[in-house]
XYZ file of C-alpha atoms in Angstrom:
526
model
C 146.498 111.107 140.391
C 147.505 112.276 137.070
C 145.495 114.498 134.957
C 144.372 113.839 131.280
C 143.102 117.014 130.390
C 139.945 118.889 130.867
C 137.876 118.287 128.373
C 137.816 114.730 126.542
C 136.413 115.543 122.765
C 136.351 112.298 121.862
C 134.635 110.826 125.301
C 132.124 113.566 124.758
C 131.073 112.813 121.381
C 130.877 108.967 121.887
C 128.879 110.173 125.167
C 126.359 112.027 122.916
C 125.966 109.522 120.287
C 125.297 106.781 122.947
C 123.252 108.978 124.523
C 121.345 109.727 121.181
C 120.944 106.053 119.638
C 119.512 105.032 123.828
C 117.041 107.702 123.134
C 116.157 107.385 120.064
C 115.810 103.712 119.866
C 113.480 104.191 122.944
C 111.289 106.363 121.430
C 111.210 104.624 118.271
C 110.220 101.417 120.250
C 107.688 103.331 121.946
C 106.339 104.675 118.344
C 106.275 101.558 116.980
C 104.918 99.216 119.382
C 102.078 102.721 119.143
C 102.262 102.178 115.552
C 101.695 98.083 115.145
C 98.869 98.300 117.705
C 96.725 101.009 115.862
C 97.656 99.704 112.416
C 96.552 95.670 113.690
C 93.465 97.800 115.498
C 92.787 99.273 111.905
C 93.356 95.988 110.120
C 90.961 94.355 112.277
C 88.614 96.902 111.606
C 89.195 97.183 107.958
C 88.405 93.143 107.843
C 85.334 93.501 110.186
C 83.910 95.948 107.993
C 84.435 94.629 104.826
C 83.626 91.101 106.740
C 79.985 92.725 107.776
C 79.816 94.381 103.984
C 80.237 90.863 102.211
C 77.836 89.188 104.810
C 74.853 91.993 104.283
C 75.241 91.062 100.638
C 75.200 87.675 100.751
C 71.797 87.859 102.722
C 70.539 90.597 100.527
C 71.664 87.982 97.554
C 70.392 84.598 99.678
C 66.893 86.469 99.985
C 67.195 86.987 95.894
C 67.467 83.651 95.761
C 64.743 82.583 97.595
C 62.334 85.529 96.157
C 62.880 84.066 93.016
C 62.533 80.069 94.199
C 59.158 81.427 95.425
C 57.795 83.298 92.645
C 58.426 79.896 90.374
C 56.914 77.882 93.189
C 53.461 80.379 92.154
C 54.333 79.790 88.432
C 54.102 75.938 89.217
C 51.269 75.716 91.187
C 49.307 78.303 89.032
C 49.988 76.506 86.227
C 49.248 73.208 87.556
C 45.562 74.540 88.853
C 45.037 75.776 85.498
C 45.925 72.742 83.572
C 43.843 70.817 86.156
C 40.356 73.061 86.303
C 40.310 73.131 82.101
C 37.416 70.944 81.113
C 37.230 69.071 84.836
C 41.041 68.165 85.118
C 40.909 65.974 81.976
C 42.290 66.603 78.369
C 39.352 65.141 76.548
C 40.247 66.052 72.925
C 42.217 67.673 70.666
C 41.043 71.133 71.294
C 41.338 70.671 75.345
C 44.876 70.017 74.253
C 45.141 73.085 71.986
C 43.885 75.432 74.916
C 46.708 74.435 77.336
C 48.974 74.362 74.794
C 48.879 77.892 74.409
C 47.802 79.052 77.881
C 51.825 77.410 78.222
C 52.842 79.381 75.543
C 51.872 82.284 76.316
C 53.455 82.183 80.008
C 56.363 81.337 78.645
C 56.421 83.975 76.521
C 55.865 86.250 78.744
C 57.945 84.437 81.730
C 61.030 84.096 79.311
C 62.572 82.228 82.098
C 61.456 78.538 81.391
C 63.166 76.844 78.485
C 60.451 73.933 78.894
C 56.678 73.522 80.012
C 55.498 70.348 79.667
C 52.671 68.237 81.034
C 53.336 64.494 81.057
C 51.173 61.710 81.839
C 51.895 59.147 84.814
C 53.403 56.575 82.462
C 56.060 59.225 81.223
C 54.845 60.295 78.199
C 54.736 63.840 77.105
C 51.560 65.310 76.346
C 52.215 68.760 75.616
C 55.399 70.848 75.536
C 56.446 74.186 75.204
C 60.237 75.368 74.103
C 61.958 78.563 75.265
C 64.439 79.487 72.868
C 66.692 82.753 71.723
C 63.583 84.307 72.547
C 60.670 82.796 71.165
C 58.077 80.118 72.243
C 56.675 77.631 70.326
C 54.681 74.378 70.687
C 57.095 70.979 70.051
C 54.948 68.314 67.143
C 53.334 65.478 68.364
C 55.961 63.405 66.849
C 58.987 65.122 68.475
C 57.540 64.517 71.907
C 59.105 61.992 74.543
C 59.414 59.325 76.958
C 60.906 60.595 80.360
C 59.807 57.682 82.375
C 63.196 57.227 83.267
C 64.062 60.666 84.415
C 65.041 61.005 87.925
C 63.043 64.012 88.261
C 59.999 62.767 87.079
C 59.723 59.530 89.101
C 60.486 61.946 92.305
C 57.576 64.050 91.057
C 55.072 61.694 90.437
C 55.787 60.286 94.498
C 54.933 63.778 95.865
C 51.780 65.248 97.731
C 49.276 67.908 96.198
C 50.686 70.993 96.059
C 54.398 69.493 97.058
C 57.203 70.706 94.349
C 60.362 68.467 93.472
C 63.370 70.420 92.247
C 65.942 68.896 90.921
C 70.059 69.714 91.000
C 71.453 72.008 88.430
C 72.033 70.345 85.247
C 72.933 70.796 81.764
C 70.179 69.988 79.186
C 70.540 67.147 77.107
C 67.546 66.029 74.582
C 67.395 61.948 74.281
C 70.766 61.786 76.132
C 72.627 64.137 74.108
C 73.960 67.499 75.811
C 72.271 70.388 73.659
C 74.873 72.781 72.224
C 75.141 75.540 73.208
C 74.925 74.190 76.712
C 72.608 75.507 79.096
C 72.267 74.961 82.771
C 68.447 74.019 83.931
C 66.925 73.417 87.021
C 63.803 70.751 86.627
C 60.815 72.154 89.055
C 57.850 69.508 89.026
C 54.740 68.932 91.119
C 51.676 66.134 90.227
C 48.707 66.470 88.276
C 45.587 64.672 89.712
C 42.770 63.946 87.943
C 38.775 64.444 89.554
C 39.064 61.239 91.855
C 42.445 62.283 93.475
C 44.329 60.315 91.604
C 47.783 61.256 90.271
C 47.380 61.419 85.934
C 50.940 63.227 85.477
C 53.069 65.584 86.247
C 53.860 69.011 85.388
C 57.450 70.488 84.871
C 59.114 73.560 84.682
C 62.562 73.371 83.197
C 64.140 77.018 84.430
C 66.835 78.371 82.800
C 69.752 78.847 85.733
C 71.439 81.493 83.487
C 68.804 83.835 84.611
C 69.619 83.552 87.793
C 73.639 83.700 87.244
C 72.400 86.774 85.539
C 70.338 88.052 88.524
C 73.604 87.476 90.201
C 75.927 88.949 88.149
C 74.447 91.846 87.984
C 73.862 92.637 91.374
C 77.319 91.694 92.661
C 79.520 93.948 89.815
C 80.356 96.805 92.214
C 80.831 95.084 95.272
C 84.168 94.175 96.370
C 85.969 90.578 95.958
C 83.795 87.442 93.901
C 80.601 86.063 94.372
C 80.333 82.060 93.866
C 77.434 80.029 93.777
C 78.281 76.104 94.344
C 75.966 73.061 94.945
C 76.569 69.975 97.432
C 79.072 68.606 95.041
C 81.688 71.859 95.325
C 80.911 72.456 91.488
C 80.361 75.804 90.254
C 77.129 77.020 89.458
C 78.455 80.761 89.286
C 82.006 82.960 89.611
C 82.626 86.347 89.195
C 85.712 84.520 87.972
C 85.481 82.902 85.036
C 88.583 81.092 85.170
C 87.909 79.885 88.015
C 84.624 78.042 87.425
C 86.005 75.377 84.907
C 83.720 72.580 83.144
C 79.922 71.831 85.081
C 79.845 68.185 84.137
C 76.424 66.307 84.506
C 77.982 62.781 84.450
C 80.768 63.601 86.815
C 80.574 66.230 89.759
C 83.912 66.853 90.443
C 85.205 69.135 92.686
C 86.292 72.554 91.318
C 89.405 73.517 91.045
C 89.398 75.934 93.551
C 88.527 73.188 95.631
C 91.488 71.257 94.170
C 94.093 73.919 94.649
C 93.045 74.403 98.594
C 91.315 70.357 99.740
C 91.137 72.244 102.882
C 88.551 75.096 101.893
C 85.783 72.844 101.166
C 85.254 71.531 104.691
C 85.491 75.164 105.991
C 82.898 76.126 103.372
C 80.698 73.243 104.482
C 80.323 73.047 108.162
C 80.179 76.761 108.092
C 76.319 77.303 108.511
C 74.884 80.743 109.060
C 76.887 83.792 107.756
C 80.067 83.508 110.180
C 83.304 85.016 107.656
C 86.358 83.145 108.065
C 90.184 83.725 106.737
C 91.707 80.650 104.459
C 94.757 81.026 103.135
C 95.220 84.871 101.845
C 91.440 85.698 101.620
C 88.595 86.359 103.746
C 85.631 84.191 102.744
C 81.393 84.657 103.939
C 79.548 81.489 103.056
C 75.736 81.316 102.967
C 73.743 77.965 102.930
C 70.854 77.746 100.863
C 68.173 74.955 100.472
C 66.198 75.909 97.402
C 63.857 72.780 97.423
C 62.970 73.955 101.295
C 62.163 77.371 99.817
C 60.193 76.270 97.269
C 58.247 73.630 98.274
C 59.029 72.864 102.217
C 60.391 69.147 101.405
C 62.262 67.278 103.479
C 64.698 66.118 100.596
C 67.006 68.526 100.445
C 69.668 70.121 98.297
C 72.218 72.449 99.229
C 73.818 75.673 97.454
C 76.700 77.687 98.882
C 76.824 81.420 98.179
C 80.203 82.494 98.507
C 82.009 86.020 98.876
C 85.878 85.507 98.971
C 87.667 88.879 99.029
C 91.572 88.429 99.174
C 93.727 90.168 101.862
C 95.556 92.108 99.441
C 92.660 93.920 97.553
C 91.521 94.868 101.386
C 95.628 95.743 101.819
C 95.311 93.925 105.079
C 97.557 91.621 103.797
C 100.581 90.838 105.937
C 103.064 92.162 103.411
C 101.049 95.314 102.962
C 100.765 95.740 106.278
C 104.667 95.144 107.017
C 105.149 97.776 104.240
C 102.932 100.529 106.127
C 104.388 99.761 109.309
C 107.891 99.958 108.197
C 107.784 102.892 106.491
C 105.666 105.123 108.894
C 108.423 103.408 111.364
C 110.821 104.984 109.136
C 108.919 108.195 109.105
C 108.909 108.855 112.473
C 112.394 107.739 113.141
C 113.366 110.609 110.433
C 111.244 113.035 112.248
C 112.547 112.147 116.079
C 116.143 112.373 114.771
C 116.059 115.881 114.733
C 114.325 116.882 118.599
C 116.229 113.591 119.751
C 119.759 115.039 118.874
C 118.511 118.855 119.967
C 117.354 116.893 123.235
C 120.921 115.148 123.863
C 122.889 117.851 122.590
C 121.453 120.258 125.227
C 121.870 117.586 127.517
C 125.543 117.088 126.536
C 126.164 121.072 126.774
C 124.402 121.336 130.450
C 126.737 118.254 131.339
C 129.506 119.970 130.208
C 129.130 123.149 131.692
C 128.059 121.578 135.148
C 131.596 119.679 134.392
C 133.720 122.833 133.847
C 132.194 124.679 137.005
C 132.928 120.754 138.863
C 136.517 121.234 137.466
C 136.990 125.081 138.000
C 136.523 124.202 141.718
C 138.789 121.892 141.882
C 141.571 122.322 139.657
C 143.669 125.013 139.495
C 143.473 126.960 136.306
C 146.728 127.055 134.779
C 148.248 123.797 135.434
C 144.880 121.417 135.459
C 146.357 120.376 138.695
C 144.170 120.115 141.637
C 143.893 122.419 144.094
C 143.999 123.433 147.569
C 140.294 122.002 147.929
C 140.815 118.910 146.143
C 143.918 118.193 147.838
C 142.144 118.522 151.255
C 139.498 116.371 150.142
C 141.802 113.512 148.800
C 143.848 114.245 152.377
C 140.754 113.478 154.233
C 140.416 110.251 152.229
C 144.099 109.176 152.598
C 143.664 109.526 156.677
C 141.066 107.194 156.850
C 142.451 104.354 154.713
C 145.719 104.944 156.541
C 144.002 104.227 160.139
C 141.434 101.770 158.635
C 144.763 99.494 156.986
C 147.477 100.487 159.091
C 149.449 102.208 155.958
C 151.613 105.153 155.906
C 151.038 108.442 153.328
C 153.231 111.341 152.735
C 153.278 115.110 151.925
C 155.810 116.625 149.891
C 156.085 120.062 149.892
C 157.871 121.562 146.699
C 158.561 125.055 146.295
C 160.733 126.413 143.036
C 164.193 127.631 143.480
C 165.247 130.752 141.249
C 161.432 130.945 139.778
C 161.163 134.972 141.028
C 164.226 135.724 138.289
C 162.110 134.043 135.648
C 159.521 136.028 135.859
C 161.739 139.364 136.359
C 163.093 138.235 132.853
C 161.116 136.605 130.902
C 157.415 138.002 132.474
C 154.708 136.024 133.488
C 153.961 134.579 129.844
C 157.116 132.961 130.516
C 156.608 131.837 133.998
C 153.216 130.452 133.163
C 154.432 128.513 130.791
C 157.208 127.146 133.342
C 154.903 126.226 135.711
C 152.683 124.333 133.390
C 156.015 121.837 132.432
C 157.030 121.792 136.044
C 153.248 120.140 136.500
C 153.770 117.605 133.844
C 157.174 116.809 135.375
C 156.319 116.662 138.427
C 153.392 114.109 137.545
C 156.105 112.122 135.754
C 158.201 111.877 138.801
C 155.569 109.641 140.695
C 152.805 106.799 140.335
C 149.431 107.133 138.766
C 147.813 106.988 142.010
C 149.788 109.636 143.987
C 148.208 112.622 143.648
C 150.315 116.660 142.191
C 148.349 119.867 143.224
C 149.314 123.308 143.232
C 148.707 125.201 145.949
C 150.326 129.048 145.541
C 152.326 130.459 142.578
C 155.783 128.312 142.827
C 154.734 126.162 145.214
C 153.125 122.456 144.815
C 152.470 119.855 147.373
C 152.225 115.800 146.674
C 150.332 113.225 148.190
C 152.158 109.616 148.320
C 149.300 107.084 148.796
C 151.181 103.994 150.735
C 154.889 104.317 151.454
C 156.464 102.030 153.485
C 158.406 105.060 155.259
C 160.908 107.789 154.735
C 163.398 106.385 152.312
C 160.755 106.277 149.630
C 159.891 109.649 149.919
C 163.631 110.331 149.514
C 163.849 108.636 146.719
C 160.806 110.478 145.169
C 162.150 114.227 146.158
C 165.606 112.928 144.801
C 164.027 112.129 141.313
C 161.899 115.606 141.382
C 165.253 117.896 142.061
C 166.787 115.986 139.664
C 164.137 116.457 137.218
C 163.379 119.934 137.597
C 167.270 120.846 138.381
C 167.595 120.437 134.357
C 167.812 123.504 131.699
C 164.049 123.790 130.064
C 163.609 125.516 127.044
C 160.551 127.584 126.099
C 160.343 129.962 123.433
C 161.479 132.774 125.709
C 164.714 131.098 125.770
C 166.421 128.308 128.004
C 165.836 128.574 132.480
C 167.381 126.831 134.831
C 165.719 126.522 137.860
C 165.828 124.029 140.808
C 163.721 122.498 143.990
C 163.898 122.090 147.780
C 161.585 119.512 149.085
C 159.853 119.171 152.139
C 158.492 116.093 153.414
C 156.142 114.780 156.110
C 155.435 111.493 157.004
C 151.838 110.049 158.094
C 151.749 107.868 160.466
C 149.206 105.478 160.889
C 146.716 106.375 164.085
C 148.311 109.391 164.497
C 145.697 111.312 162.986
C 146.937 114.341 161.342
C 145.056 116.893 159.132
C 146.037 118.773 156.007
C 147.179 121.650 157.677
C 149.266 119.841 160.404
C 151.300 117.496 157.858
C 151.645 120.601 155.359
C 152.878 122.858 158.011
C 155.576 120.099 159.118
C 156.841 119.727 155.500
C 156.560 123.338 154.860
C 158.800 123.860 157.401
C 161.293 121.569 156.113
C 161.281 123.216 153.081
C 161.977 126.044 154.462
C 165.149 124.688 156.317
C 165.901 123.631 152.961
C 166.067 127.041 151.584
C 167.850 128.825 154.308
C 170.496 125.789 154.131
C 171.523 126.058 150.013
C 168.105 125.459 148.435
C 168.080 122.030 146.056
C 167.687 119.715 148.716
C 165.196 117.658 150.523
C 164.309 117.443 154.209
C 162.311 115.628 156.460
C 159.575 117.253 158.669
């Protein structure tokens, strides 16, 4: 068994590193499977609240709605009771006519919401009308007054119960099929006019202005977070926060928006999502709210259908997946930075503790000088040797060396010199037989080897043959040039025969002791 040294530098350091990058990867697993769980805890929490934030406002904004739907349902019907109890629910003359002219004119003055009142008799004809416009109210000329006979809304009026309202989809205006510029969006409310037998006579309707609702809505959606939509049945815009988003409202052709166009699978989300239940598409959370104005104004059973929308994108909520990859990664980084430090404190007082448990292993065992093993160590490997040698039936033997001439050396040269003798004759002596066999020193010239399987005494000849031959050689150290020489004991295990340390290096101590009384430089066998 030949020795490499004491301490392996090298080994050590490649120890410690290993031993730092297994702990430190650990931990850093540890931190950031930690790390992803609270930040996907606090991105779920982060959506749910801003998911319960944009679902309180679209209530408090669907209950707008509908406090608004109601208050023109009163307008209607007031107005409708008043036109019919003037002068026993008939216009009898011109100044019948004059009266409700500017009872209208007057609420819509003061309404300012209602860019037309008119009353209209049950073959279509407008009897009186009132304009809304930049402002001002005014009473439309006998001769400017029209036909609407053919106007969906006022054939679905003119079918309904007392006290029923019709309300039409949004729509822009158009005057004798012409779309009035600037556009405006109106919403036709209508309910019948019945004269003293309980017969229908006309209709009255309301044309409201759905700007003053956008308004209402735009207004009270400015500071909360994301956009706020408004659509009908058709998936056109009525209202967006985004305004380049909202494109052209078409009367003649409902076409789907173009946010509908750009994600075909939104819309069907957006529809069969009744109630308040928010919902991720693509990269934004969305809260839809169904509204049935003509239920809320009237309690039809035709209905029409709005869709108030919040849509809030992932990355203004920075619960986006690349926002959240980018907080992960760097407090991972972060925390790898900061365990470096106790991680490499941790392994390097680990690596120190190892070593000095190493150097107290190696102290006991090897003698100081040479790095050879020692008496204990010898004994130990002995002990192992005898019970492979009766367990395979294989011979071992002990040579016992002792130095010829190594007294003078030290006389001369002192023990500086000696020392460093003895520390070549170890490294020659190692060199002089197989990895496995095993050089110890046991006293201050004397050395004892352990051949692991020999097939007898001739190769334990030839072994003591090449060690007086090596050590029989000048050496030079910087005291100067020695010559020194060997004698060789030898003892032979045999197997079953069951020897101990002491017994086989007492034989071959006494053959090399024969040896030294006979010449010295020689071999023996024991």
């Amino acid at each position: 068994m030949k020795i490499k040294g004491r301490f392996a530098s090298s080994s050590m350091k490649r120890t410690k590193l290993s031993r730092f990058l297994k702990y430190h990867l650990t931990l850093t697993a540890i931190s950031f499977m930690t790390i992803l769980g609270l930040l996907l805890g606090m991105r779920s929490d982060t959506m749910k609240d801003y998911a319960l934030s944009s679902t309180i406002q679209a209530g408090y904004l669907g209950e707008l709605i509908e406090s608004h739907f109601q208050s023109i349902k009163s307008d209607i019907l007031f107005l409708a009771r008043l036109n019919e109890m003037i002068h026993d629910k008939e216009i009898r003359n011109e100044i019948d006519k004059q009266n409700i002219q500017n009872v209208f004119l007057e609420f819509a003055s003061s309404k300012k919401v209602y860019d037309q009142i008119r009353s209209i008799n049950n073959v279509g004809d407008e009897i009186v009308r009132i304009n809304y416009n930049n402002g001002f109210s005014f009473i439309v000329k006998d001769e400017d007054l029209q036909n609407k006979i053919d106007r969906p809304y006022f054939k679905e009026t003119l079918l309904l119960e007392p006290d029923e309202i019709s309300v039409s989809p949004v729509d822009l205006y158009n005057d004798n099929g012409k779309i009035e510029i600037p556009e405006k969006l109106v919403i036709h409310f209508g309910t019948v006019l019945f004269d003293s037998m309980k017969n229908p006579k006309g209709v009255l309707v309301l044309n409201y202005l759905a700007d003053t609702l956008i308004q209402i809505l735009e207004r009270d959606t400015r500071n909360h977070p994301g956009t706020f939509a408004l659509l009908d049945e058709y998936g056109t815009w009525l209202h967006n926060d985004n305004k380049t988003a909202e494109g052209d409202f078409s009367s003649s052709e409902r076409n789907i928006s173009e946010l509908m166009k750009r994600s075909p699978g939104l819309w069907p989300r957006i529809v069969s999502n009744h109630g308040m239940s928010p919902f991720v598409f693509g990269s934004d959370l969305y809260s839809v709210l169904e509204i049935h104005p003509l239920e809320i104004a009237s309690g039809n059973s035709a209905r029409h259908t709005w869709y108030l929308i919040n849509q809030i994108s992932l990355e203004e909520m920075q619960t986006d997946w690349k926002s959240f990859l980018q907080t992960l990664f760097l407090y991972l980084f972060l925390i790898s930075v900061v365990l470096s430090i106790p991680v490499w404190l941790a392994v390097n007082n680990i690596a120190q503790r190892d070593n000095y448990r190493e150097v107290l292993e190696h102290s006991a065992l090897y003698d100081p000088l040479t790095d050879l093993p020692n008496r204990l160590l010898l004994s130990n490997t002995a002990s192992q040797l005898l019970k492979e040698s009766n367990r395979y039936n294989q011979k071992f033997a002990l040579l016992y060396i002792d130095l010829d001439g190594f007294k003078n050396v030290n006389d001369t040269l002192g023990h500086e010199g000696g020392d460093i003798l003895l520390k070549i004759v170890a490294q020659k002596l190692q060199e002089c037989v197989r990895e496995s066999d095993t050089v110890a020193r046991v006293g201050g010239d004397e050395f004892v080897i352990l051949l692991h399987r020999v097939k007898g005494e001739e190769d334990c000849k030839i072994i003591a043959l090449k060690i007086i031959d090596s050590l029989g050689k000048p050496f030079s150290i910087p005291q100067g040039e020695i010559h020194i020489g060997a004698s060789v004991g030898i003892a032979v295990a045999l197997p079953g025969s069951s020897p101990d340390l002491e017994v086989l290096m007492k034989r071959a101590d006494d053959a090399m002791y024969k040896v030294k009384s006979s010449g010295k430089g020689s071999f023996q066998t024991g």
